[in-house]
Every structure is written in structure tokens, then in C-alpha cells.
Coordinates of N, CA and C in Angstrom, one line a residue:
M656 N 138.7 85.6 67.6 CA 139.1 85.2 66.3 C 140.3 86.1 65.8
N657 N 141.2 85.5 65.1 CA 142.3 86.4 64.7 C 141.9 87.0 63.3
P658 N 142.6 88.0 62.9 CA 142.3 88.8 61.7 C 142.4 87.9 60.4
V659 N 143.3 86.9 60.4 CA 143.4 86.1 59.2 C 142.2 85.3 58.9
T660 N 141.6 84.7 59.9 CA 140.4 83.9 59.7 C 139.2 84.8 59.3
I661 N 139.1 86.0 59.8 CA 138.1 86.9 59.4 C 138.2 87.2 57.9
V662 N 139.4 87.5 57.5 CA 139.7 87.9 56.0 C 139.4 86.6 55.2
L663 N 139.7 85.5 55.6 CA 139.4 84.3 54.8 C 137.9 84.0 54.8
L664 N 137.2 84.2 55.9 CA 135.7 84.1 55.8 C 135.1 85.1 54.9
V665 N 135.6 86.3 54.9 CA 134.9 87.3 54.0 C 135.2 86.9 52.5
I666 N 136.4 86.4 52.2 CA 136.7 86.0 50.9 C 135.9 84.9 50.5
L667 N 135.7 83.9 51.4 CA 134.9 82.8 51.1 C 133.4 83.2 50.8
V668 N 132.8 84.1 51.6 CA 131.5 84.6 51.4 C 131.4 85.3 50.1
V669 N 132.3 86.1 49.7 CA 132.3 86.8 48.4 C 132.4 85.8 47.3
L670 N 133.2 84.8 47.4 CA 133.3 83.7 46.3 C 132.0 82.9 46.1
I671 N 131.5 82.6 47.3 CA 130.1 81.9 47.2 C 129.1 82.8 46.6
G672 N 129.0 84.0 46.9 CA 128.0 85.0 46.3 C 128.3 85.1 44.8
A673 N 129.6 85.2 44.4 CA 129.9 85.2 43.0 C 129.4 84.0 42.2
L674 N 129.7 82.8 42.8 CA 129.3 81.6 42.2 C 127.7 81.5 42.0
I675 N 127.0 81.9 43.1 CA 125.5 81.9 43.0 C 125.1 82.9 41.9
G676 N 125.7 84.1 41.8 CA 125.3 85.0 40.7 C 125.6 84.5 39.4
L677 N 126.8 83.8 39.2 CA 127.1 83.2 37.9 C 126.1 82.1 37.5
Y678 N 125.7 81.4 38.5 CA 124.7 80.2 38.2 C 123.5 80.8 37.6
F679 N 122.9 81.8 38.3 CA 121.6 82.5 37.8 C 121.8 83.1 36.5
W680 N 122.9 83.8 36.3 CA 123.3 84.6 35.1 C 123.4 83.5 33.9
G681 N 124.0 82.4 34.2 CA 124.2 81.4 33.2 C 122.9 80.7 32.8
K682 N 122.0 80.5 33.8 CA 120.6 80.0 33.5 C 119.8 80.9 32.6
K683 N 119.9 82.2 32.9 CA 119.2 83.2 32.1 C 119.8 83.3 30.7
A684 N 121.1 83.2 30.5 CA 121.7 83.3 29.2 C 121.3 82.0 28.4
Q685 N 121.3 80.8 29.1 CA 120.9 79.6 28.4 C 119.5 79.7 27.9
K686 N 118.5 80.2 28.7 CA 117.2 80.3 28.3 C 117.0 81.3 27.1
K687 N 117.8 82.3 27.1 CA 117.7 83.3 26.0 C 118.3 82.6 24.7
Q688 N 119.3 81.9 24.9 CA 119.9 81.3 23.7 C 118.9 80.2 23.1
E689 N 118.3 79.4 24.0 CA 117.3 78.5 23.5 C 116.1 79.1 22.7
E690 N 115.7 80.3 23.2 CA 114.7 81.0 22.5 C 115.1 81.5 21.1
Q691 N 116.4 82.0 21.1 CA 116.9 82.5 19.8 C 117.0 81.3 18.8
Q692 N 117.4 80.2 19.3 CA 117.6 79.0 18.4 C 116.2 78.5 17.9
A693 N 115.2 78.6 18.7 CA 113.8 78.3 18.3 C 113.4 79.2 17.2
Q694 N 113.7 80.5 17.3 CA 113.3 81.5 16.3 C 114.1 81.2 15.0
I695 N 115.4 80.9 15.1 CA 116.1 80.5 13.9 C 115.5 79.3 13.2
E696 N 115.2 78.3 13.9 CA 114.7 77.1 13.3 C 113.3 77.3 12.6
A697 N 112.5 78.2 13.2 CA 111.2 78.6 12.7 C 111.3 79.3 11.3
A698 N 112.4 80.2 11.3 CA 112.5 81.0 10.0 C 113.4 80.5 8.9
K699 N 114.0 79.3 9.1 CA 115.0 78.9 8.1 C 114.4 78.4 6.8
Q700 N 115.1 78.6 5.8 CA 114.7 78.3 4.4 C 115.9 77.6 3.7
T701 N 115.5 76.7 2.8 CA 116.6 76.0 2.0 C 116.7 76.8 0.7
V702 N 117.9 77.2 0.4 CA 118.2 77.9 -0.8 C 119.4 77.3 -1.5
S703 N 119.5 77.5 -2.8 CA 120.7 77.0 -3.6 C 121.5 78.3 -3.8
M704 N 122.8 78.1 -3.5 CA 123.7 79.3 -3.6 C 125.0 78.8 -4.2
L705 N 125.8 79.7 -4.9 CA 127.1 79.5 -5.3 C 128.0 80.3 -4.4
V706 N 128.8 79.7 -3.7 CA 129.7 80.3 -2.7 C 130.9 81.0 -3.5
I707 N 131.0 82.3 -3.4 CA 132.1 83.1 -4.0 C 133.3 83.1 -3.1
D708 N 133.1 83.4 -1.9 CA 134.3 83.6 -1.0 C 133.8 83.4 0.5
K709 N 134.8 83.0 1.3 CA 134.5 82.9 2.7 C 135.7 83.4 3.5
K710 N 135.5 84.1 4.5 CA 136.6 84.7 5.3 C 136.1 84.9 6.8
R711 N 137.1 85.1 7.6 CA 136.8 85.5 9.0 C 137.2 87.0 9.1
L712 N 136.2 87.8 9.2 CA 136.3 89.3 9.2 C 135.7 90.0 10.4
P713 N 136.2 91.1 10.8 CA 135.5 91.9 11.8 C 134.2 92.4 11.2
L714 N 133.2 92.6 12.1 CA 131.9 93.0 11.6 C 131.9 94.3 10.8
K715 N 132.8 95.3 11.1 CA 132.8 96.5 10.3 C 133.4 96.3 9.0
E716 N 134.2 95.4 8.8 CA 134.9 95.2 7.4 C 134.1 94.1 6.6
S717 N 133.0 93.5 7.1 CA 132.4 92.4 6.5 C 131.5 92.8 5.3
G718 N 131.1 94.0 5.2 CA 130.3 94.4 4.1 C 128.8 94.2 4.3
L719 N 128.4 93.9 5.6 CA 127.0 93.7 5.9 C 126.4 95.1 6.0
P720 N 125.1 95.2 5.9 CA 124.4 96.5 5.9 C 124.6 97.2 7.2
Q721 N 124.7 98.5 7.2 CA 125.0 99.3 8.4 C 123.9 99.1 9.5
M722 N 122.7 98.8 9.1 CA 121.6 98.5 10.2 C 122.0 97.3 10.9
V723 N 122.6 96.2 10.3 CA 122.9 95.0 11.0 C 124.1 95.3 11.9
I724 N 125.1 96.1 11.5 CA 126.3 96.4 12.3 C 125.8 97.2 13.5
D725 N 124.9 98.2 13.4 CA 124.4 99.0 14.5 C 123.7 98.1 15.5
Q726 N 123.0 97.1 15.1 CA 122.2 96.3 16.0 C 123.0 95.3 16.8
A727 N 124.2 95.0 16.3 CA 125.1 94.0 17.0 C 125.6 94.6 18.3
P728 N 125.7 93.6 19.3 CA 126.3 94.1 20.6 C 127.7 94.6 20.5
K729 N 128.1 95.5 21.4 CA 129.4 96.2 21.4 C 130.5 95.2 21.3
L730 N 130.5 94.1 22.1 CA 131.5 93.1 22.1 C 131.6 92.4 20.8
M731 N 130.5 92.2 20.1 CA 130.5 91.5 18.8 C 131.1 92.2 17.7
R732 N 131.2 93.6 17.8 CA 131.7 94.4 16.8 C 133.2 94.2 16.6
R733 N 133.9 93.8 17.6 CA 135.4 93.6 17.5 C 135.8 92.2 17.1
T734 N 134.9 91.3 17.3 CA 135.3 89.8 17.0 C 135.2 89.5 15.6
K735 N 135.9 88.6 15.2 CA 135.9 88.2 13.7 C 134.9 87.1 13.6
L736 N 134.0 87.4 12.6 CA 132.8 86.5 12.3 C 133.1 85.7 11.0
P737 N 132.6 84.5 10.9 CA 132.7 83.8 9.6 C 131.8 84.3 8.6
I738 N 132.3 85.0 7.6 CA 131.5 85.7 6.6 C 131.6 84.9 5.3
V739 N 130.4 84.8 4.6 CA 130.4 84.1 3.4 C 129.8 85.0 2.3
K740 N 130.4 85.1 1.2 CA 129.9 85.9 0.1 C 129.4 84.9 -0.9
A741 N 128.1 85.0 -1.2 CA 127.5 84.0 -2.1 C 126.5 84.6 -3.1
K742 N 126.3 83.9 -4.2 CA 125.4 84.3 -5.2 C 124.1 83.5 -5.1
I743 N 123.1 84.1 -4.6 CA 121.7 83.5 -4.5 C 120.9 84.0 -5.6
G744 N 120.6 83.1 -6.6 CA 119.8 83.6 -7.7 C 120.7 84.6 -8.5
P745 N 120.1 85.7 -8.9 CA 120.9 86.8 -9.6 C 121.7 87.7 -8.7
K746 N 121.4 87.6 -7.4 CA 121.9 88.6 -6.4 C 123.0 88.1 -5.6
I747 N 124.1 88.9 -5.4 CA 125.2 88.5 -4.6 C 124.9 89.0 -3.1
S748 N 124.9 88.1 -2.2 CA 124.6 88.4 -0.8 C 125.8 88.1 0.1
I749 N 125.9 88.8 1.2 CA 126.9 88.6 2.2 C 126.2 88.0 3.5
L750 N 126.6 86.8 3.9 CA 125.9 86.1 5.0 C 126.9 85.8 6.1
I751 N 126.3 85.5 7.3 CA 127.1 85.1 8.4 C 126.9 83.6 8.6
A752 N 127.9 82.8 8.7 CA 127.8 81.4 8.8 C 127.9 80.9 10.3
D753 N 127.3 79.8 10.6 CA 127.4 79.2 11.9 C 128.9 78.7 12.0
E754 N 129.4 78.7 13.2 CA 130.8 78.2 13.4 C 130.9 76.8 13.0
K755 N 130.0 75.9 13.3 CA 130.0 74.5 12.9 C 130.0 74.3 11.4
V756 N 129.3 75.2 10.7 CA 129.0 75.0 9.3 C 130.1 75.6 8.4
F757 N 130.8 76.6 9.0 CA 131.8 77.4 8.2 C 132.8 76.6 7.6
E758 N 133.4 75.6 8.3 CA 134.5 74.8 7.8 C 134.0 73.9 6.6
L759 N 132.7 73.5 6.6 CA 132.2 72.6 5.6 C 131.8 73.3 4.3
I760 N 131.7 74.6 4.3 CA 131.3 75.4 3.1 C 132.5 75.4 2.1
P761 N 132.2 74.8 0.9 CA 133.3 74.8 -0.1 C 133.2 76.2 -0.9
V762 N 134.4 76.6 -1.3 CA 134.5 77.9 -2.1 C 134.4 77.6 -3.5
K763 N 133.7 78.5 -4.3 CA 133.5 78.4 -5.7 C 132.7 77.0 -6.1
K764 N 131.8 76.6 -5.3 CA 131.0 75.5 -5.5 C 129.5 75.9 -5.2
E765 N 128.6 75.1 -5.8 CA 127.2 75.3 -5.5 C 126.8 74.3 -4.4
V766 N 126.0 74.9 -3.4 CA 125.6 74.1 -2.3 C 124.1 74.5 -2.0
K767 N 123.4 73.6 -1.3 CA 122.1 73.9 -0.8 C 122.3 74.2 0.7
A768 N 121.9 75.4 1.0 CA 122.1 75.9 2.4 C 120.8 76.2 3.1
E769 N 120.7 76.0 4.4 CA 119.6 76.3 5.2 C 119.9 77.8 5.8
V770 N 119.1 78.8 5.3 CA 119.4 80.2 5.7 C 118.2 80.7 6.5
S771 N 118.6 81.4 7.6 CA 117.6 82.1 8.4 C 118.0 83.5 8.5
G772 N 117.4 84.3 7.6 CA 117.7 85.8 7.5 C 119.1 85.9 6.8
L773 N 120.1 86.4 7.6 CA 121.5 86.6 7.1 C 122.4 85.5 7.6
Y774 N 121.8 84.4 8.2 CA 122.6 83.5 9.0 C 122.5 82.1 8.3
I775 N 123.6 81.5 8.0 CA 123.6 80.1 7.4 C 123.7 79.2 8.5
V776 N 122.6 78.3 8.6 CA 122.6 77.3 9.7 C 123.0 75.9 9.3
G777 N 122.8 75.5 8.1 CA 123.2 74.3 7.6 C 123.6 74.3 6.2
V778 N 124.4 73.2 5.8 CA 124.9 73.2 4.3 C 124.9 71.7 3.9
R779 N 124.5 71.5 2.6 CA 124.5 70.2 2.0 C 125.1 70.4 0.6
G780 N 125.7 69.4 0.1 CA 126.2 69.5 -1.3 C 125.0 69.2 -2.3
I781 N 125.1 69.9 -3.4 CA 124.0 69.6 -4.5 C 124.4 68.3 -5.2
R782 N 125.7 68.2 -5.5 CA 126.2 67.0 -6.3 C 127.1 66.2 -5.4
G783 N 126.5 65.3 -4.7 CA 127.3 64.5 -3.8 C 127.4 65.1 -2.4
H784 N 128.3 64.5 -1.6 CA 128.5 65.0 -0.3 C 129.6 66.1 -0.2
L785 N 129.6 66.8 0.8 CA 130.6 67.8 1.1 C 131.8 67.1 1.7
E786 N 133.0 67.5 1.3 CA 134.2 67.0 1.9 C 134.5 67.7 3.2
A787 N 134.8 66.9 4.2 CA 135.2 67.4 5.4 C 136.6 68.0 5.3
P788 N 136.9 69.1 5.9 CA 138.2 69.7 5.8 C 139.2 68.8 6.5
P789 N 140.5 68.8 6.0 CA 141.5 67.9 6.6 C 141.6 68.3 8.1
Q790 N 141.8 67.3 9.0 CA 142.0 67.4 10.4 C 143.4 68.1 10.6
K791 N 143.4 69.1 11.5 CA 144.6 69.7 11.8 C 145.5 68.8 12.7
K792 N 146.8 69.0 12.6 CA 147.6 68.1 13.4 C 147.4 68.5 14.9
K793 N 147.5 67.5 15.8 CA 147.4 67.8 17.2 C 148.7 68.4 17.7
G794 N 148.6 69.2 18.6 CA 149.8 69.8 19.2 C 150.5 68.7 20.1
F795 N 151.8 69.0 20.5 CA 152.5 68.1 21.3 C 151.9 67.7 22.6
F796 N 151.4 68.6 23.3 CA 150.8 68.4 24.6 C 149.5 67.7 24.5
K797 N 148.7 68.0 23.5 CA 147.4 67.3 23.2 C 147.6 65.8 22.9
R798 N 148.7 65.5 22.2 CA 148.9 64.1 21.9 C 149.4 63.4 23.1
I799 N 150.2 64.0 24.0 CA 150.6 63.4 25.2 C 149.4 63.1 26.1
F800 N 148.6 64.1 26.3 CA 147.5 63.9 27.2 C 146.3 63.0 26.7
S801 N 146.2 62.9 25.4 CA 145.1 62.1 24.8 C 145.5 60.6 24.9
K802 N 146.8 60.3 25.0 CA 147.2 58.9 25.1 C 146.8 58.3 26.5
K803 N 146.8 59.1 27.5 CA 146.6 58.6 28.8 C 145.2 58.3 29.1

């Protein structure tokens, strides 16, 4: 065998090993995520809140308690999270919204929200339905490829 085929076989074996490793790592991560989702569903409560402000902020600038920031994974500390500042009863709270729910949350309006700890899982309007945000315009390439 010439050296080129040996090198290609070694690369192929390494790639197959990496794919197998990614498969098992993905299964483990999916199982962990399902367990977390079950815990969130078990602990959620419906509360009425007045949304004061909503922004995407890094975890350190969000105003969340220091204990929450310390418990967050290192990678999560740099990413921007959807933060909602809301008045729940007489108390002003800072909450983290789910990505799917964040766009639906209206600012300076009262909503009924499903909250699990510091995490907003769902939102409904108290008076009528919530308005969906306007759709962003599609980019040039997305329009071209969606027509086909």
C-alpha cells in the first residue's frame, strides 16, 4: 500500500470515531434536556405581571442575583439572554424568558405568564390576544431559494 491510502484510511477511521462520539454525546445531551424540561413543567405557575422592559443582555449585566450568575455555565456567561424586567404584585423582578416567548412579550402591558422559578415559559394576554411581532423581511438569497 502506498502512503496516500494509509493516510486516507487513518483520516477515515478518525472521522468515523468522531461521528460515533458525537452520536452518543448528542443522545446524552438530549436526555438531560428532556429531564430539565420535565422539571420546568412540574414547577411552573401562572402569574399576572406588568412587563416594564425587555432586552437581550449578557448574564453579568442582567441584574440577576449573583448566586444565579455563579451557577451558570461558563459559556452561558458571555452569551446574551432574553431578560424581562416585570412587576409581579408589589415586587419588581428580573426574569429570563424562553427564546420562543420573548418576541411575544409586549412591553408596558399586563400579561399572564407561566413562570418556573426565574424562567418565563409561556405568555398569554389578559385582555385579548397578544399581537405577533411583524415578520422580518426575507433576505435576497432566502427569497430565491424558497421559491424553488
